Coordinates of C-alpha atoms in Angstrom, one line a residue:
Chain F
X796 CA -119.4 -53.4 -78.4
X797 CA -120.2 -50.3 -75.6
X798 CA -124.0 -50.1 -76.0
X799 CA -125.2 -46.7 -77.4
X800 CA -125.7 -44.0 -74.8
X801 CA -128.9 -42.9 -76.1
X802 CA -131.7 -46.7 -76.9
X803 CA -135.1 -47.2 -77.7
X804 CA -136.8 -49.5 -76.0
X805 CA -140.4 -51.5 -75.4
X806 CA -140.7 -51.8 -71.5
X807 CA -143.3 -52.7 -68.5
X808 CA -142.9 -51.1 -65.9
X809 CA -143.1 -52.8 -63.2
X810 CA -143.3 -50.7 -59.9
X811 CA -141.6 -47.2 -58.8
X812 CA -140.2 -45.4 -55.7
X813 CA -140.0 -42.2 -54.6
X814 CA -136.9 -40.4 -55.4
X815 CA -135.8 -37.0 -54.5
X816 CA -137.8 -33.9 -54.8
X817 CA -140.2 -35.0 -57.5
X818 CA -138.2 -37.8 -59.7
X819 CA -139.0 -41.2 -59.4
X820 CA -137.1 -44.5 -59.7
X821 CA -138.5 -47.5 -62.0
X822 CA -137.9 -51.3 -62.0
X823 CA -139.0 -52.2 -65.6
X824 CA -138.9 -55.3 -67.7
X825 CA -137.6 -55.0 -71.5
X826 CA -137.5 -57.6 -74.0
X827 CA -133.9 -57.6 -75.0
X828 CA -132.5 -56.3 -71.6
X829 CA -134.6 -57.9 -69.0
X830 CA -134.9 -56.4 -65.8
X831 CA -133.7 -52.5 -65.4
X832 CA -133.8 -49.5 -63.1
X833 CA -134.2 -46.4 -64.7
X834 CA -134.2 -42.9 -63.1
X835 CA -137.7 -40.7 -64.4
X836 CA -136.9 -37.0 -63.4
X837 CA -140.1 -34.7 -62.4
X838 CA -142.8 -37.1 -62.5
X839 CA -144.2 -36.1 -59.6
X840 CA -145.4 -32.6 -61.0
X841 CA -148.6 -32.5 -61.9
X842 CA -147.3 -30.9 -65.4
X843 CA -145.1 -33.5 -65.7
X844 CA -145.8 -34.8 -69.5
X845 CA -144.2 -38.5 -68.6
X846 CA -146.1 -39.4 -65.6
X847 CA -149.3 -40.8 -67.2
X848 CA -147.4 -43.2 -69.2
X849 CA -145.1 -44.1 -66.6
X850 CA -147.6 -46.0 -64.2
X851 CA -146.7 -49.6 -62.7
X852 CA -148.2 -52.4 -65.1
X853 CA -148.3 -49.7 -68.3
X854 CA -146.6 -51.1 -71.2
X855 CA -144.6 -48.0 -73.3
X856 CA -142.1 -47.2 -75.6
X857 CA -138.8 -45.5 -73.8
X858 CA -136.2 -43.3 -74.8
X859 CA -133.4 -43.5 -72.0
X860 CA -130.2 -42.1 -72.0
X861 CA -127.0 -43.9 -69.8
X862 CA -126.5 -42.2 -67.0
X863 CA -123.9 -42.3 -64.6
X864 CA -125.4 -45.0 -62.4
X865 CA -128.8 -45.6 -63.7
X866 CA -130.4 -45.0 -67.2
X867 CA -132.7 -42.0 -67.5
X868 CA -135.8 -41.3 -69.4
X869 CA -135.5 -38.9 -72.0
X870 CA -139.3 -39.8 -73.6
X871 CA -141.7 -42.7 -73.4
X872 CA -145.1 -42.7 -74.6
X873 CA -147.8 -45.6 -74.1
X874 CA -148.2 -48.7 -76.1
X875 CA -151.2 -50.5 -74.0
X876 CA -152.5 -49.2 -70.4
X877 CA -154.4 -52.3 -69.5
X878 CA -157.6 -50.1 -68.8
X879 CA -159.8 -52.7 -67.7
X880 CA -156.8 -54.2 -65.1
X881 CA -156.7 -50.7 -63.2
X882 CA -160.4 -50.8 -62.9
X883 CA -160.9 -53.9 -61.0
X884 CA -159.3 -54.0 -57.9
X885 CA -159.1 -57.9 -58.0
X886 CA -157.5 -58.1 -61.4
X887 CA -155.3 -55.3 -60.2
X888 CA -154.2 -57.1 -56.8
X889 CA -153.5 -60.3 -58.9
X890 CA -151.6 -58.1 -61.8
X891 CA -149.5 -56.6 -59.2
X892 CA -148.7 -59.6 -57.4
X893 CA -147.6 -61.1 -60.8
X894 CA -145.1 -58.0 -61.3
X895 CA -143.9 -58.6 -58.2
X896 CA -143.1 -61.9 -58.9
X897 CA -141.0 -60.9 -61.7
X898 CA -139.0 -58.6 -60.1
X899 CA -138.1 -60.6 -57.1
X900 CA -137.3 -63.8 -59.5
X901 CA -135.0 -61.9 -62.0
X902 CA -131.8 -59.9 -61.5
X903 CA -130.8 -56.9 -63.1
X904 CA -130.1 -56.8 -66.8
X905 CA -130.7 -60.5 -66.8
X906 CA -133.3 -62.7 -68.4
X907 CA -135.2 -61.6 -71.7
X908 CA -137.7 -62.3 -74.7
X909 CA -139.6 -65.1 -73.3
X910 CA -140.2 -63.6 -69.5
X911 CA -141.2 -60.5 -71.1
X912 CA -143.8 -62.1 -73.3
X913 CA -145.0 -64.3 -71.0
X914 CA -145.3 -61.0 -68.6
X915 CA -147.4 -59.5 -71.6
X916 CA -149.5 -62.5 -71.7
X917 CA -150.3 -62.6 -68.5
X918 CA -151.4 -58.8 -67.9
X919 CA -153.5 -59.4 -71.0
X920 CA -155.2 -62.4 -69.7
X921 CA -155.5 -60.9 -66.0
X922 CA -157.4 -58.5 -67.9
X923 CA -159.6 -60.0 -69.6
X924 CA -159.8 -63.6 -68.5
X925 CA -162.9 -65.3 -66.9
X926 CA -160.7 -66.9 -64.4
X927 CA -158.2 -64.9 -63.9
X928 CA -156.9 -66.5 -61.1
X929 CA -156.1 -69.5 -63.7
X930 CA -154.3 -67.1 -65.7
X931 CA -151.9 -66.2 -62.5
X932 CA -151.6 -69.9 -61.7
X933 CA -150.3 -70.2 -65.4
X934 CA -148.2 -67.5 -64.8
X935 CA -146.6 -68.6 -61.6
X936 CA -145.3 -72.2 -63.2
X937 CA -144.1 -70.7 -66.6
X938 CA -141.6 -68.2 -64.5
X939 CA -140.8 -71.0 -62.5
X940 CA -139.7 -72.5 -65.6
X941 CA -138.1 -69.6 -67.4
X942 CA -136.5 -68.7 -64.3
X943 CA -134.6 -72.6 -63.9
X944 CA -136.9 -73.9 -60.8
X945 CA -139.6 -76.3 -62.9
X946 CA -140.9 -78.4 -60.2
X947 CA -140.7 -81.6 -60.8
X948 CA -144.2 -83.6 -61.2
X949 CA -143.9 -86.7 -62.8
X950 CA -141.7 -89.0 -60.4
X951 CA -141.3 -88.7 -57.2
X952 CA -138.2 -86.0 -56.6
X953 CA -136.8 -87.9 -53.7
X954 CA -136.6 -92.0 -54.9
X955 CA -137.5 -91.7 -59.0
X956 CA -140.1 -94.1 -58.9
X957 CA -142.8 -93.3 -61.1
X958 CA -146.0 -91.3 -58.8
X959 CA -148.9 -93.7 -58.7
X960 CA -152.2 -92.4 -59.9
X961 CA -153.7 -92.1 -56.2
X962 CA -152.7 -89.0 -53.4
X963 CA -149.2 -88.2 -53.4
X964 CA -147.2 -85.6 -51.2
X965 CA -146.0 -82.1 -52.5
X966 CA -142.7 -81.2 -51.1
X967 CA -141.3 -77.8 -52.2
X968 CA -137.7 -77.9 -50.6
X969 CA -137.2 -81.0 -52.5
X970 CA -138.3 -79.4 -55.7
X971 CA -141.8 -81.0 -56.1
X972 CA -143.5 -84.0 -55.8
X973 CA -143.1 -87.1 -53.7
X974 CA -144.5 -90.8 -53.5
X975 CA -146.0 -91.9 -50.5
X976 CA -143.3 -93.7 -49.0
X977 CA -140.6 -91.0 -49.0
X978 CA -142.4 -88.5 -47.0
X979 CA -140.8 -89.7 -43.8
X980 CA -137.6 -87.5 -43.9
X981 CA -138.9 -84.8 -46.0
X982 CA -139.1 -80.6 -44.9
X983 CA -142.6 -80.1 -45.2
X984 CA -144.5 -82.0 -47.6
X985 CA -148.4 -80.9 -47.9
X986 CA -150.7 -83.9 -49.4
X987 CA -151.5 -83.4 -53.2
X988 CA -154.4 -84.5 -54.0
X989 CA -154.5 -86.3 -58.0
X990 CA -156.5 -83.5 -59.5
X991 CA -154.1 -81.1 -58.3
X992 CA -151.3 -83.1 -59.3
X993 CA -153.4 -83.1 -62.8
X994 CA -154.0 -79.3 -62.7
X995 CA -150.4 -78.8 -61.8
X996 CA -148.9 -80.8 -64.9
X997 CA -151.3 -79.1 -67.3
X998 CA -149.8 -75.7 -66.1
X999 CA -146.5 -77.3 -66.6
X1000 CA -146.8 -78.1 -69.8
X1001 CA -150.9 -77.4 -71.1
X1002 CA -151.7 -74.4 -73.7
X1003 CA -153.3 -71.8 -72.2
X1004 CA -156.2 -72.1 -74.2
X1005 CA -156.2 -75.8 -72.4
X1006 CA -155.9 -74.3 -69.0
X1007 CA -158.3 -72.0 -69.5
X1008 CA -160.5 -74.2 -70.1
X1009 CA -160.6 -76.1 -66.7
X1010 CA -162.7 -75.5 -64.3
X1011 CA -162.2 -75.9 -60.8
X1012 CA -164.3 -75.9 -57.6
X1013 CA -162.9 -73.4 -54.9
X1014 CA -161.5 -76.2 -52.9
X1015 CA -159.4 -77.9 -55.7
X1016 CA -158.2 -74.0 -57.0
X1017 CA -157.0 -73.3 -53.3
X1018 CA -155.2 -76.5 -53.2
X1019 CA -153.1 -75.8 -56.2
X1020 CA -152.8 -72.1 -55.4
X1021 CA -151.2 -73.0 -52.0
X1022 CA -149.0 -75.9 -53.3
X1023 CA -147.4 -72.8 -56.0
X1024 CA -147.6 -70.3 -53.2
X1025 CA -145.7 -72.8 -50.9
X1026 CA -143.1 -73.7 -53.9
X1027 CA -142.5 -69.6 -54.8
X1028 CA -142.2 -68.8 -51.1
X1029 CA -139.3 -71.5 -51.3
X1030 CA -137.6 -70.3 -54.2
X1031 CA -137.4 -66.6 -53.5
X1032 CA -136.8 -67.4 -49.4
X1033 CA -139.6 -64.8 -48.8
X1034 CA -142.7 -63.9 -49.2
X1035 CA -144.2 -62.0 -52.2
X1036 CA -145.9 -59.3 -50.3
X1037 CA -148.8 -58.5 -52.5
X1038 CA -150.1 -61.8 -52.0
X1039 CA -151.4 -60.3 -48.3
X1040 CA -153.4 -58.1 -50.3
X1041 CA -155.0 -60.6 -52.6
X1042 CA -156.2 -62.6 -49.6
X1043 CA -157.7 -59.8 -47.9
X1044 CA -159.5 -58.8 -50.6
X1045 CA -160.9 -62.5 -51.0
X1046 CA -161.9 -62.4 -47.4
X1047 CA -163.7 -59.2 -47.2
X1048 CA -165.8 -60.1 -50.6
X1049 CA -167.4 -63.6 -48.8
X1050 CA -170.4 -63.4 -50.0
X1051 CA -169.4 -62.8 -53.4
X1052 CA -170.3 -66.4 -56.1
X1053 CA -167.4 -67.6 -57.5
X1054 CA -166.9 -67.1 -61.2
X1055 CA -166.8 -69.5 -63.4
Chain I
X1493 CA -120.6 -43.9 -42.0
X1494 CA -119.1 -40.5 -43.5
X1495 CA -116.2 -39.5 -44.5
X1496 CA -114.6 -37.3 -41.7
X1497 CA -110.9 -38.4 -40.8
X1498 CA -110.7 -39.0 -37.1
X1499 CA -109.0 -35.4 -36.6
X1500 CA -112.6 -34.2 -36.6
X1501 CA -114.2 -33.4 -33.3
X1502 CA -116.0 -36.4 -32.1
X1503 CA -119.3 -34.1 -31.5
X1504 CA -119.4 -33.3 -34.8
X1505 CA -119.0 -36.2 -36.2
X1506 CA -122.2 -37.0 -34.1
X1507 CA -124.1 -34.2 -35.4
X1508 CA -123.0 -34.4 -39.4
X1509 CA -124.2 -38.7 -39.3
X1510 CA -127.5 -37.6 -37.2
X1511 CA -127.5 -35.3 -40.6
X1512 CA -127.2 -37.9 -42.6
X1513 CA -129.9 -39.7 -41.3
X1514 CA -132.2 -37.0 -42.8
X1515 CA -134.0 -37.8 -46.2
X1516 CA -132.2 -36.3 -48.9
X1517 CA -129.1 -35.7 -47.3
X1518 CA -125.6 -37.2 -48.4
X1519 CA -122.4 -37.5 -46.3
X1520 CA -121.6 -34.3 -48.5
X1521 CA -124.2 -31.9 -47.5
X1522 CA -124.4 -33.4 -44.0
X1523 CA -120.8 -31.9 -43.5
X1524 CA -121.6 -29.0 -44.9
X1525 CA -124.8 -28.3 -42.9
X1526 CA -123.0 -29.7 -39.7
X1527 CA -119.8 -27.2 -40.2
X1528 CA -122.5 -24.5 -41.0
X1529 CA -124.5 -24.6 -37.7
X1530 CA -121.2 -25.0 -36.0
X1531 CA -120.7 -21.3 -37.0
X1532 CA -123.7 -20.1 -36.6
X1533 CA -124.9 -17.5 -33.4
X1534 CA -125.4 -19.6 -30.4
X1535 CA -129.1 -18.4 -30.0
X1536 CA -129.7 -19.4 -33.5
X1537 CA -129.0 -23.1 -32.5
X1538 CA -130.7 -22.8 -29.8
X1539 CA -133.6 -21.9 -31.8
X1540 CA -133.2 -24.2 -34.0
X1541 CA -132.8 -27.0 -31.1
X1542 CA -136.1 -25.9 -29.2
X1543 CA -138.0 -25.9 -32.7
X1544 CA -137.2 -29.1 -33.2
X1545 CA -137.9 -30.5 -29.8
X1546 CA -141.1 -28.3 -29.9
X1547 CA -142.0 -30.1 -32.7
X1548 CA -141.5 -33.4 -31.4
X1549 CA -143.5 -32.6 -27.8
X1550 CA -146.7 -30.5 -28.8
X1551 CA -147.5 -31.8 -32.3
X1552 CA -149.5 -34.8 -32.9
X1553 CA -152.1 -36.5 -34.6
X1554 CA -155.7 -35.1 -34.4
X1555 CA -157.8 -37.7 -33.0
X1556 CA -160.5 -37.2 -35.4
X1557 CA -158.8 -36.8 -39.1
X1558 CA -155.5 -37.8 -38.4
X1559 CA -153.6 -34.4 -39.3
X1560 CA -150.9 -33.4 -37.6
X1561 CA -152.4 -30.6 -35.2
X1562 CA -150.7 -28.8 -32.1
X1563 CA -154.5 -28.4 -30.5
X1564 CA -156.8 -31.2 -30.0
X1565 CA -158.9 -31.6 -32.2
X1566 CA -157.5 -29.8 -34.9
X1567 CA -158.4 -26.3 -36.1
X1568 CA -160.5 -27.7 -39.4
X1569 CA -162.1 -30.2 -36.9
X1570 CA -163.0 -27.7 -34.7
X1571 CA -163.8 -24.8 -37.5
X1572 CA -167.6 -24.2 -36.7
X1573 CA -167.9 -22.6 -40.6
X1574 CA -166.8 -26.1 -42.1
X1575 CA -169.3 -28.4 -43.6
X1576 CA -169.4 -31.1 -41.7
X1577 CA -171.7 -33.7 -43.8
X1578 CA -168.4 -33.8 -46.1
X1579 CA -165.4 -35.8 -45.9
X1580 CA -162.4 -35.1 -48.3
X1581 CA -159.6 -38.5 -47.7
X1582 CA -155.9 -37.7 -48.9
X1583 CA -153.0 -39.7 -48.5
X1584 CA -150.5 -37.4 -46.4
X1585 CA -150.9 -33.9 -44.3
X1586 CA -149.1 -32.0 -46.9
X1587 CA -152.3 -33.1 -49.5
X1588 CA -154.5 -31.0 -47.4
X1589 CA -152.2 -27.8 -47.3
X1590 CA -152.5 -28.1 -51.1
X1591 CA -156.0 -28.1 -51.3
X1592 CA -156.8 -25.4 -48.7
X1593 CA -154.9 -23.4 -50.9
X1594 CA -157.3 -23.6 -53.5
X1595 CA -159.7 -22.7 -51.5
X1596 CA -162.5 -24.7 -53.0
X1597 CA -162.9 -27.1 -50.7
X1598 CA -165.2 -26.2 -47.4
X1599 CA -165.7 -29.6 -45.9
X1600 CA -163.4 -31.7 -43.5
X1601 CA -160.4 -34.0 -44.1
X1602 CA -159.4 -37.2 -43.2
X1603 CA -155.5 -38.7 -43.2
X1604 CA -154.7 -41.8 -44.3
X1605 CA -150.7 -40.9 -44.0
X1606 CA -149.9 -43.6 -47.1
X1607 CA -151.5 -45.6 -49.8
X1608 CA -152.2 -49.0 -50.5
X1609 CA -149.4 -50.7 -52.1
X1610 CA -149.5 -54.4 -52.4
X1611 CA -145.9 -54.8 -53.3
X1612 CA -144.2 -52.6 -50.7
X1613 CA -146.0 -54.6 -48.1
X1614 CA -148.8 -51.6 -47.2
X1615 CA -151.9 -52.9 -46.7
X1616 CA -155.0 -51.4 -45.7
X1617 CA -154.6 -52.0 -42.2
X1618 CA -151.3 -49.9 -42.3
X1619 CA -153.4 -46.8 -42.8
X1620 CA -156.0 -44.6 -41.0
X1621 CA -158.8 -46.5 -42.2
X1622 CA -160.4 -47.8 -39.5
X1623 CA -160.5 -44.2 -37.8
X1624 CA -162.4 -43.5 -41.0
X1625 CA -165.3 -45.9 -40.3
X1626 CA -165.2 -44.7 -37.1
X1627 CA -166.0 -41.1 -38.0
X1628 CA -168.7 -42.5 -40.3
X1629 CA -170.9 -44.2 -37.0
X1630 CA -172.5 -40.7 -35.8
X1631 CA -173.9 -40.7 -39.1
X1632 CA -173.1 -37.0 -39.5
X1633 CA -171.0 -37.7 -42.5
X1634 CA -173.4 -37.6 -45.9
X1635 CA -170.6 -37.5 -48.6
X1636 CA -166.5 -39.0 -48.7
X1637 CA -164.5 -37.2 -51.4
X1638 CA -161.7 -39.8 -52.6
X1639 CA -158.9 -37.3 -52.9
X1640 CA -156.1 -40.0 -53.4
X1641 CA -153.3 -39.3 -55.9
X1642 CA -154.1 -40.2 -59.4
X1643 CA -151.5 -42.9 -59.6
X1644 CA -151.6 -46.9 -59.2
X1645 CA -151.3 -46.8 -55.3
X1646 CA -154.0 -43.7 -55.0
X1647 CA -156.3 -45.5 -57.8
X1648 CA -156.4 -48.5 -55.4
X1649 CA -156.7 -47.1 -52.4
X1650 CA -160.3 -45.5 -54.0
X1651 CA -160.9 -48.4 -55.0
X1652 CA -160.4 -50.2 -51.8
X1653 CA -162.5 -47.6 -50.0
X1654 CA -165.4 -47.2 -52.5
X1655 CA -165.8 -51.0 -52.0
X1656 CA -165.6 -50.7 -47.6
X1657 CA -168.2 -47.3 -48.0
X1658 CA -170.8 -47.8 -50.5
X1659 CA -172.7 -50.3 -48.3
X1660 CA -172.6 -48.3 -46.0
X1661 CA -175.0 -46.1 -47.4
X1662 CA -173.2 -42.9 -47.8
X1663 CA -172.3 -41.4 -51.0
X1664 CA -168.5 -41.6 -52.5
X1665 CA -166.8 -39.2 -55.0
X1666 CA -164.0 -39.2 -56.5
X1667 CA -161.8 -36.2 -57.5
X1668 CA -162.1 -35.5 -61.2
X1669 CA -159.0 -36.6 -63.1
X1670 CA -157.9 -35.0 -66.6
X1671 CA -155.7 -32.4 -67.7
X1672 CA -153.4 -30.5 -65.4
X1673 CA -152.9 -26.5 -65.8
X1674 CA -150.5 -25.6 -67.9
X1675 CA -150.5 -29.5 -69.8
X1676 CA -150.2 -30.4 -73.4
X1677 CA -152.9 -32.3 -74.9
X1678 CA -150.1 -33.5 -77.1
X1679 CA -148.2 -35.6 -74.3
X1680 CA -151.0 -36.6 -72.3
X1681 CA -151.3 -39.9 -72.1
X1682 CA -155.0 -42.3 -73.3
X1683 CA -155.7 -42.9 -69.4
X1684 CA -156.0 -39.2 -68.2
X1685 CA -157.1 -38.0 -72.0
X1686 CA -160.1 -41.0 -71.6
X1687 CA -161.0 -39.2 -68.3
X1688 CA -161.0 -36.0 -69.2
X1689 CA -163.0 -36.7 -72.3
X1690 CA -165.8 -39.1 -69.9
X1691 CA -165.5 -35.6 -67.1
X1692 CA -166.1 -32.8 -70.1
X1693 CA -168.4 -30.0 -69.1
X1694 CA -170.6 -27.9 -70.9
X1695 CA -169.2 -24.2 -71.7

């Protein structure tokens, strides 16, 4: 059945281009449709009465018309704005690195319910999560799962043999980790320590409420952060830009104690 | 590249794709435009060719706020009447021509020609930051107006700043955000009607 020309729908947008004069074009995420580009005409007027709802990382309720190539936006109006996320330029950098992430993993008009919520989830925590680097970290291994690349962490991806409870290799071309004696022969494997290996199966498969609940030092959180980063960056065969920005930001703010 | 048949003259096929090049323009109106000057007077597109080249040879940035300027520095730079203690920042040239037409503002400006966005790749270092810092050293500069766009990439880019210039010691502002002229309180949406509400005045 030929869709309706005129749908409702819950989005988040997730970033927008110039277009034109003074339209704009939209990458959003929608439960039932996934990943879309929409077309938002006159945004960029300062009377324009869709703008303000229409911001990267808001979370609204659309009224879109088909249009010949692209959908338009006929009406929207906000659900949540994630106040405290565009207030905090560290929560925002990690927020925007997580939409990112979601449009470079999915393709248009593909994916659905469960990316979206877990998208949700995740801008909700970012906001308001002690540790919301944890929260990203959670993020980044769920969408590795929804998306079909789980790593895997329990035996070693190369010989099958069971990983012993001592340091073990992390190997992202070979999809995740290996034993000891198969890193001869391997693209790149970067040591793995056990805690990480621990963290890294908790994100796999923990509640959130669990993960939240761990604390790491700065030393064991860069460890796991790098061994995702490296996995990602493998996965997509690029690298997610806004991650530049997060790291400068964490290098200009040294003195700053970690939270906990 | 467009969709001339290979009847057409081989110059003007040159000139409609060096059309098409231009933002905005489609094979369509690149013919159009092309077949247009090719009737047009001779000094006309001569005019039009010296403008252009003009352009490119005498205009440049101005070394202190990074506006496009054909004298060096630019005529605000150099404007004795301007305050000079203040410091309005805005994303592109085309920002300031909107303000100095409100005539409100009697400071000086500063280009950052962009705004950070994380996940187009723009970074802080791909804009006119560090000429901003710079400016701040003779200590002449008492107050920095944040007069980024009031969207994501604009918000961050205040952000950003407020964080590299408040040690400094100098004081930051920020351009009020809230209703527009000619708005509807009835579409505006809880972000700008929060601000507006926090930035009320009395009557």
């Amino acid at each position: 059945m030929a869709p309706p020309r005129l749908f409702k729908t819950e989005a988040i947008v997730l970033r927008q281009r110039r277009l034109g004069e003074a339209d704009r074009f939209l990458t959003i995420y929608t439960p039932a449709l996934g990943k879309l580009d929409v077309k938002a005409r006159g945004v960029r007027k300062t009377t324009s009465r869709m703008a303000g709802h229409l911001q990267p990382l808001t979370r609204c309720m659309l009224q879109l018309v088909q249009g010949h190539g692209s959908d338009v936006i006929t009406g929207c109006e906000t659900l949540e704005s994630f106040q405290r996320l565009r207030e905090d330029l560290d929560r925002l950098s990690l927020a925007l690195y997580a939409a990112e992430l979601i449009d470079r993993i999915t393709v248009e008009r593909a994916g659905g319910y469960a990316t979206y919520r877990l998208l949700l989830d995740t801008l909700r925590r970012l906001e308001h999560a002690p540790d919301a680097d944890m929260a990203l970290r959670c993020f980044e291994m769920r969408l590795m799962d929804e998306s079909g690349f789980r790593p895997q962490l329990d035996a070693c991806v190369n010989c099958g043999s069971q990983l012993q409870p001592d340091q073990n290799f992390f190997a992202p071309q070979a999809g995740g980790a290996v034993c000891r004696a198969c890193v001869p022969g391997l693209a790149g494997p970067r040591a793995l320590s056990l805690n990480a290996l621990k963290v890294l199966r908790l994100l796999q498969r923990g509640s959130y409420n669990d993960i939240a609940r761990v604390n790491m030092g700065p030393h064991l959180a860069g460890e796991v952060e790098g061994h995702l980063r490296s996995y990602i960056v493998c996965v997509l065969e690029r690298d997610v830009r806004a991650a530049a920005f997060i790291e400068r930001l964490r290098r200009e703010r040294p003195s700053r104690p970690v939270e906990v | 590249m467009n969709e001339t048949t290979p009847s057409t003259a081989a110059p003007l096929v040159r000139l409609i794709d060096e059309f098409h090049k231009l933002p905005g323009i489609g094979p369509k109106s690149a013919q159009r435009l092309a077949y247009y000057l090719l009737r047009m007077p001779p000094l006309e597109a001569q005019a039009l060719a010296a403008a252009i080249l003009e352009v490119k040879e005498k205009v440049g940035l101005c070394s202190v706020c990074q506006n496009v300027t054909e004298v060096e520095p630019c005529r605000v730079c150099s404007d004795e009447r301007r305050d000079r203690s203040v410091v309005c920042v805005v994303e592109e040239p085309l920002d300031i021509l909107a303000l100095e037409r409100a005539h409100a503002y009697p400071g000086l400006y500063h280009v950052l020609h962009g705004a950070i966005s994380p996940m187009d790749g723009v970074g802080p270092e791909d804009l006119k930051v560090s000429e901003l810092l710079q400016r701040l050293r003779s200590g002449e500069v008492r107050e920095i107006v944040l007069a980024t766009n009031p969207n994501l990439e604009g918000e961050a880019t205040a952000m950003y700043l407020t964080r590299l210039l408040k040690p400094l010691g100098v004081k930051v502002t920020r351009l009020a955000r809230g209703l527009p002229m000619g708005g509807d309180l009835e579409y505006a949406d809880d972000v700008t009607l929060a601000r507006a509400l926090e930035g009320r005045q009395e009557m």
